[in-house]
XYZ file of C-alpha atoms in Angstrom:
217
model
C -0.047 0.330 0.290
C 1.681 3.068 -0.993
C 1.022 6.213 1.172
C 0.539 9.577 0.118
C -0.111 13.076 1.980
C -3.572 15.117 3.340
C -2.282 18.492 3.276
C -1.666 21.737 1.374
C 1.005 22.832 4.225
C 3.814 23.001 2.015
C 6.157 22.576 5.372
C 4.336 19.143 5.978
C 4.690 18.121 2.281
C 8.894 18.752 2.328
C 8.795 17.207 6.122
C 7.212 14.221 4.667
C 8.671 13.976 1.129
C 12.389 13.827 3.101
C 11.696 10.651 4.515
C 11.248 8.893 1.435
C 7.887 7.105 1.905
C 5.464 9.253 0.679
C 4.195 9.073 -2.623
C 1.256 12.004 -3.897
C -0.469 14.765 -2.202
C -4.356 14.986 -1.200
C -5.327 18.480 -1.252
C -9.033 20.095 -0.626
C -10.475 23.422 0.301
C -10.566 22.537 3.681
C -7.071 21.897 4.334
C -6.326 24.861 1.726
C -8.450 26.746 4.155
C -6.432 26.039 6.619
C -2.851 26.734 4.634
C -4.014 29.981 4.955
C -2.987 29.930 1.246
C -5.066 29.403 -2.081
C -4.632 26.735 -4.763
C -3.667 28.546 -6.925
C -0.695 30.193 -4.818
C 0.131 26.737 -3.709
C -0.222 23.834 -6.257
C 3.011 24.420 -8.445
C 5.038 23.794 -5.406
C 3.471 20.871 -4.046
C 4.379 19.705 -7.946
C 7.762 19.922 -6.833
C 8.594 19.119 -3.977
C 6.545 15.313 -4.596
C 7.362 13.979 -7.372
C 3.716 11.455 -7.406
C 0.397 12.230 -8.471
C -0.584 15.785 -6.603
C -4.697 15.833 -6.200
C -6.652 19.793 -6.918
C -10.461 20.082 -6.288
C -13.101 21.785 -8.130
C -15.250 23.919 -6.140
C -17.504 24.415 -8.436
C -20.091 21.935 -8.882
C -22.059 21.508 -13.159
C -20.768 19.767 -14.578
C -19.610 22.667 -17.394
C -18.195 24.617 -14.668
C -15.901 21.613 -12.747
C -15.021 21.279 -16.126
C -13.777 24.796 -17.443
C -11.967 24.317 -13.724
C -10.287 21.311 -14.037
C -8.679 22.794 -18.014
C -7.629 25.946 -15.489
C -6.460 24.000 -13.261
C -4.431 21.122 -15.921
C -2.975 24.872 -17.721
C -1.934 27.174 -14.383
C 0.866 24.438 -14.133
C 2.212 23.416 -17.763
C -0.010 20.181 -18.137
C 1.531 18.008 -15.500
C 1.096 14.683 -15.554
C 1.418 14.127 -11.817
C -2.009 16.466 -10.968
C -5.001 14.773 -10.395
C -8.862 17.214 -10.720
C -10.094 15.835 -7.680
C -13.916 15.214 -8.052
C -16.746 15.340 -6.239
C -19.366 12.245 -6.881
C -22.295 13.128 -7.779
C -24.276 12.616 -11.148
C -21.963 15.482 -12.429
C -18.780 15.099 -10.707
C -19.049 11.553 -12.055
C -20.581 13.007 -16.343
C -17.010 15.468 -15.519
C -14.938 11.996 -14.211
C -15.456 9.905 -17.952
C -14.355 13.512 -19.786
C -11.904 14.307 -18.047
C -10.417 10.278 -18.654
C -10.839 10.382 -22.427
C -8.959 13.176 -22.373
C -6.077 11.729 -20.640
C -6.051 13.542 -17.132
C -6.047 11.524 -14.394
C -8.889 12.498 -11.439
C -9.695 11.585 -8.087
C -13.881 10.544 -7.754
C -14.068 12.169 -3.718
C -16.595 12.185 -1.147
C -17.573 7.961 -1.915
C -19.485 6.422 1.273
C -20.649 3.065 -0.376
C -19.910 0.041 -3.159
C -22.432 1.682 -5.558
C -20.439 4.675 -5.718
C -17.910 3.238 -6.292
C -18.596 1.393 -8.548
C -19.691 4.262 -11.139
C -16.429 6.532 -10.588
C -14.447 3.069 -11.760
C -16.522 2.380 -14.610
C -16.227 5.953 -15.211
C -12.579 5.700 -15.569
C -11.247 7.222 -12.664
C -7.857 6.993 -11.906
C -8.066 7.159 -8.502
C -11.548 7.068 -5.878
C -11.353 8.262 -2.403
C -13.884 6.351 0.330
C -13.723 8.724 3.655
C -13.305 5.892 6.938
C -13.393 8.468 9.666
C -16.553 9.594 8.390
C -17.797 6.565 7.873
C -16.976 4.754 11.893
C -18.945 8.875 12.972
C -21.438 7.573 11.107
C -22.494 4.078 12.102
C -20.601 4.682 15.888
C -18.483 1.582 14.446
C -15.069 1.448 14.336
C -14.475 -0.699 11.076
C -17.400 1.090 9.315
C -14.337 2.396 7.257
C -12.757 -0.735 6.839
C -15.455 -2.897 5.437
C -16.203 -0.124 2.906
C -12.919 -0.263 1.606
C -12.686 -3.969 1.593
C -16.250 -4.212 -0.410
C -14.746 -1.751 -2.552
C -11.020 -3.939 -3.104
C -13.286 -7.137 -3.945
C -15.416 -5.553 -5.995
C -12.198 -3.774 -8.612
C -11.399 -7.165 -8.053
C -13.998 -9.351 -9.414
C -14.068 -7.474 -12.211
C -10.841 -5.875 -12.877
C -11.443 -1.940 -12.694
C -8.280 0.485 -12.793
C -9.049 2.433 -10.504
C -6.695 2.636 -6.804
C -8.864 3.241 -3.925
C -7.274 5.940 -2.136
C -7.890 5.475 1.591
C -8.769 9.164 3.281
C -10.050 10.641 5.847
C -7.577 8.977 8.262
C -7.841 9.871 11.448
C -5.590 7.222 13.631
C -2.877 4.441 13.342
C -5.607 1.840 13.508
C -6.967 2.975 10.638
C -3.895 3.244 8.663
C -3.644 -0.523 9.490
C -7.363 -1.353 8.761
C -7.206 0.684 5.419
C -3.805 -1.744 4.629
C -5.882 -5.028 6.138
C -8.778 -4.130 3.441
C -6.310 -3.614 0.101
C -6.245 0.091 0.108
C -3.864 0.765 -2.234
C -2.931 4.479 -1.527
C -4.128 5.392 2.238
C -3.841 9.550 2.064
C -2.635 10.424 5.886
C -2.524 13.971 8.328
C 1.215 14.086 9.137
C 0.374 14.248 12.692
C -0.310 10.668 11.344
C 2.316 9.869 9.637
C 4.652 11.129 12.500
C 3.022 8.607 15.208
C 3.504 5.430 12.851
C 7.190 5.667 13.914
C 5.445 5.178 17.327
C 4.887 2.119 19.965
C 5.279 1.510 23.281
C 7.354 -1.303 22.841
C 10.237 0.252 20.726
C 10.787 2.882 22.915
C 11.133 0.627 25.388
C 13.922 -1.661 23.887
C 16.480 1.372 22.777
C 15.941 2.172 26.685
C 17.351 -1.475 27.323
C 19.747 -0.941 24.208
C 20.408 2.520 25.356
C 21.208 1.562 29.275
C 23.503 -1.678 27.601
C 25.736 0.951 25.599
C 26.405 2.162 28.652
C 27.752 -0.378 30.906
């Protein structure tokens, strides 16, 4: 399972990129607001920091306006092959997904919460689909709702040979990372604070202390 970072803060992206384990970046309007920058301000810089897919989300709602904005984004980065247009899981979003995919532009259909939605996105040729783990867990008060959804989507993908890559999104803690991997997600897009938590384990810390104490003797 590949790891993306879910942020629009370039300092976090640069720090994660230095680890050598980050393969892409996902952004959205909420993350851009937290960064205090606009998509136009930051997208080229993000593309320069990570050699992999970078998702930039359209903010329009109608098919024609989404399509227009998608091309504005692609043009603004000189048709960088890593730019990925993030589209909402709506009727208009699926129409634009099909249209952009046929033009060779990578797409990421976001806010996926069911297998039928994922099926529509895969049929539309989406490069990526993003089921939301955290929000699923919230909705159904079940710590494995997101896990079960990704597992079902992965099974449908396997049975029918779809090429869309499953991005486990809305990851809030390391247990979600583990669940995403076990459920068969192709990618997990992870906040920087959770990436840092992935290093940590009590037994690792205890073992290091034992080794350090032994070396002093």
